[in-house]
mmCIF file of C-alpha atoms in Angstrom:
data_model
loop_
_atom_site.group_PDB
_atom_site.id
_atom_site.type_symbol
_atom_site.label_atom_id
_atom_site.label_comp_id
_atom_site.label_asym_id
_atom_site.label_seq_id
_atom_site.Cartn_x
_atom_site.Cartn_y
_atom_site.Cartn_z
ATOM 1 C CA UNK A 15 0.000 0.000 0.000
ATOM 2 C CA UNK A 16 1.067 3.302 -0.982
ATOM 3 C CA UNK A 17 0.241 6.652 1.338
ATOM 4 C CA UNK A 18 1.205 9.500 -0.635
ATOM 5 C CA UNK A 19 1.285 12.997 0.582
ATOM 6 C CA UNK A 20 2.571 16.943 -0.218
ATOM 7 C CA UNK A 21 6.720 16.785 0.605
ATOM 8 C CA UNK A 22 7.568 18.583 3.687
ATOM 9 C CA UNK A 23 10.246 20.837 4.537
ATOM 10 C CA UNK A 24 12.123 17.870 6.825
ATOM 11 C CA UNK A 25 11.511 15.687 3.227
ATOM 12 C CA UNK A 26 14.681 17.466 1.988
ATOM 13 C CA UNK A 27 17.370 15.437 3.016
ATOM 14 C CA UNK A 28 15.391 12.483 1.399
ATOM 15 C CA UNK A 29 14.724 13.912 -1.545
ATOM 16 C CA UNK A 30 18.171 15.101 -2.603
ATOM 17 C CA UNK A 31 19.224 11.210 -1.712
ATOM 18 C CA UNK A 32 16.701 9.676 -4.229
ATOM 19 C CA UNK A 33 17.757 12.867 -6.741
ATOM 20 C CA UNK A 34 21.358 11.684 -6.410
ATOM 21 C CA UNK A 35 20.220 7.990 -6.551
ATOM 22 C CA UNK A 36 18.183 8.537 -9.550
ATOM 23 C CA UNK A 37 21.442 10.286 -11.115
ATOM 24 C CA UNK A 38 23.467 7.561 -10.394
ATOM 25 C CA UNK A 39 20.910 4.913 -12.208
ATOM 26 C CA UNK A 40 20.983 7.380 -15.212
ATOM 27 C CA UNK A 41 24.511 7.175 -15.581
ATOM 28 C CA UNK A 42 25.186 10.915 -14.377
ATOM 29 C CA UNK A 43 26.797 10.558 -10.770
ATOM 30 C CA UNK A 44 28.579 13.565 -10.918
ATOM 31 C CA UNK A 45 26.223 15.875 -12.874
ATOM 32 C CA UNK A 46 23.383 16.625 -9.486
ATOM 33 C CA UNK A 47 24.769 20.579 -7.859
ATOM 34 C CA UNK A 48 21.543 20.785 -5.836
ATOM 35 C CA UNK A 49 22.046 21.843 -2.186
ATOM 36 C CA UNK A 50 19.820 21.286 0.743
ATOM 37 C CA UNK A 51 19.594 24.649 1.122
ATOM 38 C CA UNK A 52 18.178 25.430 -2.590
ATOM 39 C CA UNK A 53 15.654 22.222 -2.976
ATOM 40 C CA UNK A 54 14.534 23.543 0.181
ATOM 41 C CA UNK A 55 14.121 27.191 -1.118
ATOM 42 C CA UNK A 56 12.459 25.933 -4.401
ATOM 43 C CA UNK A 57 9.845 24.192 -2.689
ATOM 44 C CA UNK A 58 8.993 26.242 0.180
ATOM 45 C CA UNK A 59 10.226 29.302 -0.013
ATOM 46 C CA UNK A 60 7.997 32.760 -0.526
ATOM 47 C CA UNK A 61 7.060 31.562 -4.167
ATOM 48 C CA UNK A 62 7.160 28.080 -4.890
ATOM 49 C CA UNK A 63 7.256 27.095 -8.419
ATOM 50 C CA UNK A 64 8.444 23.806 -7.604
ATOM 51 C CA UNK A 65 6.396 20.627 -6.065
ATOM 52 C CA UNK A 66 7.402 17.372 -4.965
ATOM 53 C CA UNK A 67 4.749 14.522 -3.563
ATOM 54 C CA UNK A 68 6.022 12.005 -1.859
ATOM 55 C CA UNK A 69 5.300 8.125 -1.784
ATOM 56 C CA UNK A 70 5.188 6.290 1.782
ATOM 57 C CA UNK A 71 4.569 2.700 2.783
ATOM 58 C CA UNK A 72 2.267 1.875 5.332
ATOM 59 C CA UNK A 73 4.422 2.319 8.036
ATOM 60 C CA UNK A 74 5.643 5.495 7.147
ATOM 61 C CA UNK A 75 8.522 5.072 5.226
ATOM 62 C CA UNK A 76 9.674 7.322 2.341
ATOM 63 C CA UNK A 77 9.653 4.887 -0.669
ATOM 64 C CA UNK A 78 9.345 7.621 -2.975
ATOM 65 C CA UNK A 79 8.928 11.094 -4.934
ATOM 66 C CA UNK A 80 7.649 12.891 -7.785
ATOM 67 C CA UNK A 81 8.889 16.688 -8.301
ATOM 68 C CA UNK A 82 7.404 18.585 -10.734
ATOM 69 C CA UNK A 83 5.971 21.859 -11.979
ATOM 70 C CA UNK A 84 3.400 23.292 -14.658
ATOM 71 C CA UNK A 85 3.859 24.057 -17.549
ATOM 72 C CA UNK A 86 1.749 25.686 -19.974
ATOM 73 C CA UNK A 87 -0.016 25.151 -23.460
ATOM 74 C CA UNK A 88 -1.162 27.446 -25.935
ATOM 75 C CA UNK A 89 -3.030 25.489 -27.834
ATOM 76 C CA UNK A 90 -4.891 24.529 -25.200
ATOM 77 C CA UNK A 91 -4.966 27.246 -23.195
ATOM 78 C CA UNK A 92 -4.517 25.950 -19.932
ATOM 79 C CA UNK A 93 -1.779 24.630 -17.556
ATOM 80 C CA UNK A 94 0.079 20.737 -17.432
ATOM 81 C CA UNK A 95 1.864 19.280 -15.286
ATOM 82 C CA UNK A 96 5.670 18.985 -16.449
ATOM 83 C CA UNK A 97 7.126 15.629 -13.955
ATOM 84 C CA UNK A 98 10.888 16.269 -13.604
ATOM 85 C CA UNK A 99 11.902 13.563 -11.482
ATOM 86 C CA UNK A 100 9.351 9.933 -10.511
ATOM 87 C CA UNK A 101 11.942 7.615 -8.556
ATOM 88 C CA UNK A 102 11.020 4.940 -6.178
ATOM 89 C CA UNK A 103 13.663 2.921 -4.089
ATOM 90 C CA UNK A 104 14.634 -0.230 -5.702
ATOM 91 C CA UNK A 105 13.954 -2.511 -3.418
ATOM 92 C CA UNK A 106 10.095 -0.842 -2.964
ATOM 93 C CA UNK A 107 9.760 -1.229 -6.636
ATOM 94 C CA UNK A 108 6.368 -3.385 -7.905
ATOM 95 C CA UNK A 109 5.033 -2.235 -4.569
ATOM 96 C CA UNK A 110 2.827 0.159 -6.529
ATOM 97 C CA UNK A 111 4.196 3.445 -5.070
ATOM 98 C CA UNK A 112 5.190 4.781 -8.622
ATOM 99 C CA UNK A 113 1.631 4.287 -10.196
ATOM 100 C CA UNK A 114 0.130 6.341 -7.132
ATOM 101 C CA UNK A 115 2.488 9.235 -7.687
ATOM 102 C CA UNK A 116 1.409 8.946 -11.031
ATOM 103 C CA UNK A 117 -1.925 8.508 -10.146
ATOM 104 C CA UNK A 118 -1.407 11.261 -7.784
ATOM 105 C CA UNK A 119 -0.415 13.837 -10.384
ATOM 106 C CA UNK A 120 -3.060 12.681 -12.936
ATOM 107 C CA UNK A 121 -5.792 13.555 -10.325
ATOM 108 C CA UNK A 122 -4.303 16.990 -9.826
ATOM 109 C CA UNK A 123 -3.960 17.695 -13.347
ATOM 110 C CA UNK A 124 -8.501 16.580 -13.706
ATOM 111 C CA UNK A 125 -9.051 18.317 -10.909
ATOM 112 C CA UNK A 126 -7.671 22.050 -11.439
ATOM 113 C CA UNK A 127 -8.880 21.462 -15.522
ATOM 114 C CA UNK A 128 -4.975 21.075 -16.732
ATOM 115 C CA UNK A 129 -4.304 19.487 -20.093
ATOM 116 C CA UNK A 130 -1.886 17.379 -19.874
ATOM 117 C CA UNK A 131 1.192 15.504 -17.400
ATOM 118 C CA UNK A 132 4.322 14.814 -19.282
ATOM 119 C CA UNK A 133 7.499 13.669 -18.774
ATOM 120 C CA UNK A 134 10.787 12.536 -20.681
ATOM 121 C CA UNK A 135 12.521 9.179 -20.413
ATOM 122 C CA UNK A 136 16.061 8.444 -21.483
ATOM 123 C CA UNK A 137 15.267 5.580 -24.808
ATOM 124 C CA UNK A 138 17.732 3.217 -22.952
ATOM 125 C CA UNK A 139 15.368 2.978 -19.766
ATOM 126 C CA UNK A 140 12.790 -0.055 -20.856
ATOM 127 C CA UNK A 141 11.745 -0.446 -17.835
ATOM 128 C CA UNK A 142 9.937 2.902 -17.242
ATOM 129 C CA UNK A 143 8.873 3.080 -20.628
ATOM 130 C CA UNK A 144 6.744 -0.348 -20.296
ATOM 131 C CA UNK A 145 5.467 0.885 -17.236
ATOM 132 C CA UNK A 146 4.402 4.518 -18.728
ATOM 133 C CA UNK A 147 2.990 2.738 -21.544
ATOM 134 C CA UNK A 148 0.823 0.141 -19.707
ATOM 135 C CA UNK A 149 -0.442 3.512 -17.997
ATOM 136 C CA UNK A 150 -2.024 4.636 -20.885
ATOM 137 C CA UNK A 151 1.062 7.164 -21.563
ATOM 138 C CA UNK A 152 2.513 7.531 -25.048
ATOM 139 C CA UNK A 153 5.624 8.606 -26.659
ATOM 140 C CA UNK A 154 5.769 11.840 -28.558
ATOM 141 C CA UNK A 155 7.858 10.254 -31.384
ATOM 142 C CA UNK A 156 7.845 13.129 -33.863
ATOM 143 C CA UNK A 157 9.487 15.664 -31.166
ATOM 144 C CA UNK A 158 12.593 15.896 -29.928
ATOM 145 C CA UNK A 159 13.950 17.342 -26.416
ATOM 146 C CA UNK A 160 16.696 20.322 -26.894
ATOM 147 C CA UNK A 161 18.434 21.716 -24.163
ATOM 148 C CA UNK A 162 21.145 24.964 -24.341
ATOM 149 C CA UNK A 163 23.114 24.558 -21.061
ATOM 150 C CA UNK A 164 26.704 25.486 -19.189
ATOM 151 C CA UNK A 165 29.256 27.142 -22.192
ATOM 152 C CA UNK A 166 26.584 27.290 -24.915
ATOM 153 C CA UNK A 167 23.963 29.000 -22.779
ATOM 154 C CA UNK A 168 26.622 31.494 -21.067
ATOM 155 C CA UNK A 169 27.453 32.039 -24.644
ATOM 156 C CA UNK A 170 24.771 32.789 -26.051
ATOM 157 C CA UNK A 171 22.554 34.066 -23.382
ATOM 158 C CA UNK A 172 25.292 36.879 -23.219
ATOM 159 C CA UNK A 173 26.186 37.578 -26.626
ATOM 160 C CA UNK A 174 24.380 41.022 -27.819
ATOM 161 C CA UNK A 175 23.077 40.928 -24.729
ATOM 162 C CA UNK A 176 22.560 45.124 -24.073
ATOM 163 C CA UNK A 177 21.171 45.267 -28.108
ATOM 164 C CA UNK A 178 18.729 42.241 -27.794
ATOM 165 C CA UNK A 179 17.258 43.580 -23.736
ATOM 166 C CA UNK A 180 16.681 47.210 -25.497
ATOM 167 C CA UNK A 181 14.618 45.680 -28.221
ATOM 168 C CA UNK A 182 12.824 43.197 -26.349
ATOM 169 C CA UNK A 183 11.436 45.850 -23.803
ATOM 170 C CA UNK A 184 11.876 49.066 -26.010
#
């Protein structure tokens, strides 16, 4: 049985373990910079942006978390639900706590009249993807993620920097 519940400030330390777990299983160990202090800032500071739900068992025990934020669509008009991070500790996996985050986030999405929850998968990860497809969740084959990070987006978020802010708010 899964109990799952909005992430509390004393979640933290928890979450950041199963953030740096989840890098680990997707071949990234070294690539998580998140702090404590700024997971704990994004999700309950002044203006949170940032949610995370949290999977227990029945005896209380963190098995699990789902962090995520909305997003927006234009053609629809209305808000999604953008899932950063679903992990669930391996040896709690099969238990069911990653269908009731799922579950969890689907229910949010009907009830405040959002579009859509959506995610991205690395191709090599089979498992996931059988169990987002036996959900009812499909690919979206003809797009493609693109990110601009670290040298390229210093780069280029500073190059004609002065020219581009006096045109965009001129």
């Amino acid at each position: 049985m899964s109990v799952i519940r909005p992430a509390i400030l004393e979640d933290v330390p928890a979450i950041l373990r199963m953030i740096h777990d989840l890098a680990i299983y997707e071949k990234e160990p070294d690539a998580v910079r998140n702090t404590p202090e700024k997971l704990a800032e994004v999700l309950f500071g002044d203006n949170p942006r940032v949610f995370a739900t949290m999977a227990e068992n029945a005896v209380g025990e963190v098995q699990g978390f789902a962090l995520w934020f909305l997003n927006y669509s234009t053609w629809e008009g209305v808000h999604g639900i953008y899932l950063e991070d679903l992990y669930v500790e391996p040896d709690a996996r099969g238990e069911g706590h990653g269908k009731a985050l799922l579950q969890f986030l689907a229910a949010t999405a009907v009830e405040r009249g959002f579009a859509r929850v959506e995610w991205s998968v690395l191709n090599w990860n089979e498992p996931s993807i059988r169990f987002y497809k036996n959900l009812g969740a499909v690919p979206m084959e003809e797009w493609s993620t693109f990110r601009l990070t670290g040298e390229a987006l210093e780069a280029f978020g500073t190059e004609n920097a002065i020219a581009d802010k006096s045109l965009a708010h001129g």
